[in-house]
Coordinates of C-alpha atoms and ligand atoms in Angstrom, one line a residue:
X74 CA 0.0 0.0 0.0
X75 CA 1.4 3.6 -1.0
X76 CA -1.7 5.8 0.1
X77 CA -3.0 5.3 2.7
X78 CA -6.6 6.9 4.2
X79 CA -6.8 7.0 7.7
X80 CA -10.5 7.8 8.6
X81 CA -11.7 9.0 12.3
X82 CA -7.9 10.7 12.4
X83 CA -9.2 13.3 15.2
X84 CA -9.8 10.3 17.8
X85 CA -8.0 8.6 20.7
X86 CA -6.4 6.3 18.3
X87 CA -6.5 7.2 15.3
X88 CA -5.2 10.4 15.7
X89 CA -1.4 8.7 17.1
X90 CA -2.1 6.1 14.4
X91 CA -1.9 8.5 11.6
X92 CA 1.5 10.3 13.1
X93 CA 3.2 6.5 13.3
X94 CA 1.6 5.9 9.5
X95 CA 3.3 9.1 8.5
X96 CA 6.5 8.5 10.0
X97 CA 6.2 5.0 7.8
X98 CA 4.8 5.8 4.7
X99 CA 5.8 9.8 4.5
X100 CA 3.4 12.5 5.1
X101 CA 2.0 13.2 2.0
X102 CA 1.2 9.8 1.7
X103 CA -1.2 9.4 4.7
X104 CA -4.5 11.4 4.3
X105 CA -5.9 12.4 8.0
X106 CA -9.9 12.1 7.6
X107 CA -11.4 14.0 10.1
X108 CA -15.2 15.0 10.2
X109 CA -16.5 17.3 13.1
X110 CA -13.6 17.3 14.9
X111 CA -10.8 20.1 14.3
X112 CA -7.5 18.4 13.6
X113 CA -4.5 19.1 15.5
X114 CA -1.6 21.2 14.7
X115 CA 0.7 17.9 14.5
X116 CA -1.6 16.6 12.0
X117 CA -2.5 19.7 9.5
X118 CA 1.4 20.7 10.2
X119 CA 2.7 17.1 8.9
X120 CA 0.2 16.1 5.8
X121 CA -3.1 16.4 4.2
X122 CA -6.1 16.5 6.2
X123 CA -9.7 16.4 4.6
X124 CA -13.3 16.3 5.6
X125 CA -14.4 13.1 5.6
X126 CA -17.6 10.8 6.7
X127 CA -17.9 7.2 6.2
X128 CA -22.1 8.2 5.8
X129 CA -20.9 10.5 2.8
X130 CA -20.2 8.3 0.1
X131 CA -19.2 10.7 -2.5
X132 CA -17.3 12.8 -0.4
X133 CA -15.8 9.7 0.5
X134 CA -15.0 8.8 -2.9
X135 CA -14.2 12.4 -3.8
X136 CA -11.1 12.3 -1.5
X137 CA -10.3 8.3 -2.5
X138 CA -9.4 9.3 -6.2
X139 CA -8.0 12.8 -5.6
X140 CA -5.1 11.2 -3.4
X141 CA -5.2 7.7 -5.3
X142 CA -5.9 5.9 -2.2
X143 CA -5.0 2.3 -2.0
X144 CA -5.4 1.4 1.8
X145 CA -8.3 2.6 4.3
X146 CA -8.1 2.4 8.1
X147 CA -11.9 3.2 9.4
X148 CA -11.2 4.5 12.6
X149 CA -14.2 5.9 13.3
X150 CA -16.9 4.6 15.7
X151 CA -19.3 5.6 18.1
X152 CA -18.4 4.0 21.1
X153 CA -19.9 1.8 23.5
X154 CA -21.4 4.5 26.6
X155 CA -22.0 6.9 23.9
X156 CA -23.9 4.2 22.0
X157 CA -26.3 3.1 24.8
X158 CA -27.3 6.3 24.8
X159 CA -28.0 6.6 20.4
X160 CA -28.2 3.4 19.5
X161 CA -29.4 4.2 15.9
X162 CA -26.5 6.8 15.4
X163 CA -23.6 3.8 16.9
X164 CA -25.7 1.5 14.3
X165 CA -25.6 4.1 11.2
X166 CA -21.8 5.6 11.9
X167 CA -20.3 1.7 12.7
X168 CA -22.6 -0.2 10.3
X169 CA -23.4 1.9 7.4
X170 CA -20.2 3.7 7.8
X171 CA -18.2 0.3 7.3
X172 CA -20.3 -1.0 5.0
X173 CA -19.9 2.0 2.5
X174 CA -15.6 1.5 2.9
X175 CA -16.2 -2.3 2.1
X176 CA -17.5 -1.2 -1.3
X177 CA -15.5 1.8 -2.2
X178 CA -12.4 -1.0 -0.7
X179 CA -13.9 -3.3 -2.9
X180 CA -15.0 -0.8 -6.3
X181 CA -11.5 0.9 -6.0
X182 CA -9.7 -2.2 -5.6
X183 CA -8.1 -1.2 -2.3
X184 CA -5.2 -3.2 -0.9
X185 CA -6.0 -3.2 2.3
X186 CA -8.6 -2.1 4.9
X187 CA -8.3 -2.2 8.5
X188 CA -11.9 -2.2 10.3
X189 CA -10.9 -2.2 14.3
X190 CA -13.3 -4.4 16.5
X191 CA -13.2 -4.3 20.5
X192 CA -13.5 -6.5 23.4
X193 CA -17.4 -5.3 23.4
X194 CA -18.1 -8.1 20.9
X195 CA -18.1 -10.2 24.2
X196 CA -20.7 -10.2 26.8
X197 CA -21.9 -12.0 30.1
X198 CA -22.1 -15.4 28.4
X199 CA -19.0 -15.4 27.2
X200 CA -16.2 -17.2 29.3
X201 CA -14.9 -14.2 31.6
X202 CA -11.0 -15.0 31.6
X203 CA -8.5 -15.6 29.3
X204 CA -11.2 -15.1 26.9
X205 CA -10.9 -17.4 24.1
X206 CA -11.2 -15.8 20.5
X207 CA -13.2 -18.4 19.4
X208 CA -16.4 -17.8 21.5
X209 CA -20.0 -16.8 22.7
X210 CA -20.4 -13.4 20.7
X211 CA -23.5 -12.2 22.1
X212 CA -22.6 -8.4 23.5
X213 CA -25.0 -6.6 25.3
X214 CA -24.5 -2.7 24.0
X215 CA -25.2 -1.4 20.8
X216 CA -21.4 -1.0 20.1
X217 CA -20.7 -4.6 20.9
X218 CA -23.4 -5.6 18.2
X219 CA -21.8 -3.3 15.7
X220 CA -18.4 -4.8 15.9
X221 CA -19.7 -8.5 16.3
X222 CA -21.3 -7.3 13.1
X223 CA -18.0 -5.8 12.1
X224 CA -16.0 -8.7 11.9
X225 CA -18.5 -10.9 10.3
X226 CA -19.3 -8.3 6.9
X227 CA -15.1 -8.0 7.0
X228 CA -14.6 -11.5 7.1
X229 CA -17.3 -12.0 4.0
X230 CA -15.6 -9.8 2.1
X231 CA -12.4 -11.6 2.5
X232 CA -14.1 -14.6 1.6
X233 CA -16.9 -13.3 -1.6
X234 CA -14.0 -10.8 -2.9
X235 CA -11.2 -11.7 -2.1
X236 CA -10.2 -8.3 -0.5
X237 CA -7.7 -7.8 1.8
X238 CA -9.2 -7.0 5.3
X239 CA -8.1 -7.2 8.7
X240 CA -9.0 -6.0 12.6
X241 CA -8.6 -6.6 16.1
X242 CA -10.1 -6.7 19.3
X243 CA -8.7 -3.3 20.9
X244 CA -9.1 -3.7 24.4
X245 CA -9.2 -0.2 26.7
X246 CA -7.0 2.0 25.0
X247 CA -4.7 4.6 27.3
X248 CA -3.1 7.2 26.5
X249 CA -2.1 11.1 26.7
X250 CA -2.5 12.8 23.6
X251 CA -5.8 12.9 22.5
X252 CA -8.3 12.2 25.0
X253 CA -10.7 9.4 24.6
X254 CA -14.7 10.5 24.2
X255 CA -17.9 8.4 24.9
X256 CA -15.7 5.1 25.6
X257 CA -16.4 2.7 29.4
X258 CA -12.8 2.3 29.4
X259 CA -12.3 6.1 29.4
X260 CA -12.0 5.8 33.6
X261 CA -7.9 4.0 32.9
X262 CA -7.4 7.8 31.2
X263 CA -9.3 9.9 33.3
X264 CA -7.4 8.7 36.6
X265 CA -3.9 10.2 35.3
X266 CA -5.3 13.6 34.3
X267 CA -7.0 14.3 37.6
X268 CA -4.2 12.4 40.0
X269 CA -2.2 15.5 37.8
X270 CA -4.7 18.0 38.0
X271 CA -6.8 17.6 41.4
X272 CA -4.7 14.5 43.0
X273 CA -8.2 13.1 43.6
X274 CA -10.4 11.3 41.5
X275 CA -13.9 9.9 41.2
X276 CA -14.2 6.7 39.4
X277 CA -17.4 6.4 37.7
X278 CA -17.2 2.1 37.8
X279 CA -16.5 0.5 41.1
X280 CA -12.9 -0.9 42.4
X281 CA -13.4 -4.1 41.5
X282 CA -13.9 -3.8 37.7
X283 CA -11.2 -5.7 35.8
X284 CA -10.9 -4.9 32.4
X285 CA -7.8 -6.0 29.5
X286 CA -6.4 -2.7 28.7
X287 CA -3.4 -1.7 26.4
X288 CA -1.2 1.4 26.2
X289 CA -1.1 3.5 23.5
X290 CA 2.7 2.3 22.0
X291 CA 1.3 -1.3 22.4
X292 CA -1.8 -0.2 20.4
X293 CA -0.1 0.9 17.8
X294 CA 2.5 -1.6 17.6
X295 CA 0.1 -4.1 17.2
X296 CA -1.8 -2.3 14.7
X297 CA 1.2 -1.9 12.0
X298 CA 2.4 -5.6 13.2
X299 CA -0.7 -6.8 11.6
X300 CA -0.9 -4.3 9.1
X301 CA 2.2 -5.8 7.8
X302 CA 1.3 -9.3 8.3
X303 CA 2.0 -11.6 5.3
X304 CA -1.8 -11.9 4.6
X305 CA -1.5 -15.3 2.7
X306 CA -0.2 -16.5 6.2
X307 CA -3.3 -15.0 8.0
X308 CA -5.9 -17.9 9.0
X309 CA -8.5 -15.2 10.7
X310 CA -8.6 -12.0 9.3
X311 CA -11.0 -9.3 10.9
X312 CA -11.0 -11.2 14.6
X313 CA -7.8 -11.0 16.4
X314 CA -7.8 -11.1 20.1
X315 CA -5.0 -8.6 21.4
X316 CA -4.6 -8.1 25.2
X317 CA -1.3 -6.5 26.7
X318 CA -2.3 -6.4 30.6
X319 CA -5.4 -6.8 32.8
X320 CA -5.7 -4.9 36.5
X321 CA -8.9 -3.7 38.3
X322 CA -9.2 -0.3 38.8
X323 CA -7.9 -0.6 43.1
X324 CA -4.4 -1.6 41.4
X325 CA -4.6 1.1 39.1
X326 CA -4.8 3.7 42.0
X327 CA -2.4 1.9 43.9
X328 CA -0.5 2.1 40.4
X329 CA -0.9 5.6 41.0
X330 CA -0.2 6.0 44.4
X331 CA 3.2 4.6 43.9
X332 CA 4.3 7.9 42.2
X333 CA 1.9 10.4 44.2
X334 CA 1.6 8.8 47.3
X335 CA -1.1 11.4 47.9
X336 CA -3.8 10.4 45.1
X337 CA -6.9 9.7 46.6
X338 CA -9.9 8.2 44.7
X339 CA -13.7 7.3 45.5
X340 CA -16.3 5.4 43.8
X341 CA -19.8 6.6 42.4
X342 CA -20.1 3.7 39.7
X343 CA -22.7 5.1 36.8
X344 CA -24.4 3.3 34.1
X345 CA -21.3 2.2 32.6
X346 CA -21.2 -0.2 35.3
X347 CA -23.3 -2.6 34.0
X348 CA -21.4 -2.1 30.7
X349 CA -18.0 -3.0 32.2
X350 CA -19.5 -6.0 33.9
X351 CA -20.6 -7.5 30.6
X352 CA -16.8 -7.5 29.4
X353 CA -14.0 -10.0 30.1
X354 CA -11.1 -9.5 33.0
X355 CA -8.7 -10.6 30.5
X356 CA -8.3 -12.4 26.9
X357 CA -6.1 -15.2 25.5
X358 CA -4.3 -13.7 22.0
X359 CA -2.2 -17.0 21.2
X360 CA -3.4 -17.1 17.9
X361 CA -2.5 -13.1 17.5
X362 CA 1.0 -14.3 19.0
X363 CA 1.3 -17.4 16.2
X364 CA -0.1 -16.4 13.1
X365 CA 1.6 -12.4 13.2
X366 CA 4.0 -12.3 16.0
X367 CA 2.1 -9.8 18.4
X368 CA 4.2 -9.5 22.0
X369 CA 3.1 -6.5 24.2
X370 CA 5.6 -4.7 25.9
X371 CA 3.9 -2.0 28.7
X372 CA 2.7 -3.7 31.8
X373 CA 1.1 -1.0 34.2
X374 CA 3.8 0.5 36.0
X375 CA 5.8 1.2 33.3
X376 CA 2.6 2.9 31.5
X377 CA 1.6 5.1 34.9
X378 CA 5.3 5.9 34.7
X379 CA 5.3 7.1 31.3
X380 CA 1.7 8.7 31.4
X381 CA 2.4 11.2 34.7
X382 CA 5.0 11.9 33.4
X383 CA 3.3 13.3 30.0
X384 CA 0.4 14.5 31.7
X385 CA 2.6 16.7 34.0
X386 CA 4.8 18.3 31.4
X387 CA 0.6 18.9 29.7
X388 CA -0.2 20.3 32.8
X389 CA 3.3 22.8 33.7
X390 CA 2.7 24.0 29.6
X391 CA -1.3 25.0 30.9
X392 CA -2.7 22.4 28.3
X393 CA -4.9 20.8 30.4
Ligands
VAH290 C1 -15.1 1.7 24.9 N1 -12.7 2.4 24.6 O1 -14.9 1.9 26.1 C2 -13.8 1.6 24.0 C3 -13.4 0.2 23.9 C4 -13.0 -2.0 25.0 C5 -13.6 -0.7 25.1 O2 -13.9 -0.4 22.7 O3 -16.2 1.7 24.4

């Protein structure tokens, strides 16, 4: 792939994701799609942004011919808390929105597409540890649906067309450069910024909740590791479970703690609660590991390490 389309460029991931691409592939080779969201100066500064909605098919094609594009990475998603509460937008922006890249993918004859999925295609009947990849798919949010549905139209089109197509199962993603919005996970991130900013924080899921969660340099590492898979070698394709570390949220704070021994934290758990419960503690990736190679490297100290130390510097330059 020589040009490469990154769409949902303004969000959590996708917004480091395009940087990495660009540091790969050369800036004006990676087009930043971005749709409400004003880009940031690290994107517009380092290659091509555009306007772009999955839902806008001509606009979509528009900006597919004028920059040749041969790969598309649909980042964009309505996410899971956001989703319980517009169901028919998570539906229309993750269904209808993937479904109209498929075809263009498929029409244009794209090299690649990368359609993300989550560990919201599981849900309370699915086996809660070391969740197995081969499973009970039967999620209980609107977002979990979408990506259970994700996986399955990817795979078909491996399978009908021929095209090449790939995801995985991001668990919770943290980070410190673009904020997450509208995700359960979102808690892992919000911790950091107010141990920096208050030293307090008030965790809206209870202590207990164990989720699989990644760090951002692992996210994207996996990402480009499957990416550049040899695809003939691939025996799933749109399915791959990815975990890097599990913890509840009490060893998170005491992750905390550990650096600002005086961080305090309480618990008003919201409906997200419920959300988090239907999830897995932790997921088996073996077949991630064999068929591409994937091997984490952050375990939780060495990401609270890493993101207080981010957030401060944020903080002392009056960025957050
Ligand atoms: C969410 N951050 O919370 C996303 C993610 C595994 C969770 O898909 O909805």
């Amino acid at each position: 792939m020589k040009n490469i389309l990154v769409i949902g460029s303004a969000g959590q991931i996708g917004s480091e994701l395009t940087l990495e691409l660009r540091r790969i592939y050369g800036g004006d080779n990676v087009v930043a799609g971005v749709r409400k969201t004003k880009p940031s100066e690290k994107l517009t500064s380092t290659g091509p942004c555009e306007v772009v909605d999955a839902l806008n098919t001509d606009a979509l094609v528009e900006t597919v011919k004028k920059y040749k594009i041969d790969a598309i990475i649909n980042m964009a998603a309505i996410l899971s808390a956001t989703g319980e509460n517009n169901p028919m937008l998570a539906w229309d922006v993750n269904m209808n929105g993937l479904i109209n890249v498929l075809e263009i993918a498929r029409e244009y004859k794209m090299k690649q597409v990368l359609v993300p999925s989550s560990i919201a295609v599981f849900g309370p009947t699915t086996p809660v540890d070391n969740t197995p990849q081969e499973t009970i798919l039967k999620p209980t949010t609107m977002y979990g649906v979408t990506k259970v549905a994700g996986e399955l139209l990817g795979d078909y089109y491996v399978k009908k067309y021929g095209l090449d197509v790939r995801g995985l199962r991001y668990p919770g993603i943290i980070s410190h450069e673009t904020e997450p919005g509208g995700g359960t996970t979102d808690y892992a991130v919000a911790i950091y910024y107010e141990a920096v900013k208050h030293n307090k924080y008030t965790c809206f899921v209870n202590e207990d909740t164990r989720l699989p969660m990644m760090y951002m340099p692992d996210c994207l590492k996996a990402t480009l590791d499957l990416m550049h898979a040899d695809f003939s070698k691939l025996e799933h394709h749109c399915d791959f479970n990815v975990g890097a570390m599990s913890f509840s949220v009490k060893e998170l704070a005491e992750s905390v703690k550990k650096h600002m021994p005086g961080f305090e934290i309480d618990y008003k758990p919201d409906e997200r609660q419920a959300i988090a419960d239907s999830w897995p503690n932790s997921v088996d990736d073996s077949l991630a590991r064999k068929e591409w190679g994937w091997k984490p490297e952050f375990d939780l100290d060495a990401m609270t390490q890493d993101m207080l130390k981010e957030i401060k510097i944020k903080h002392e330059k009056g960025l957050i």
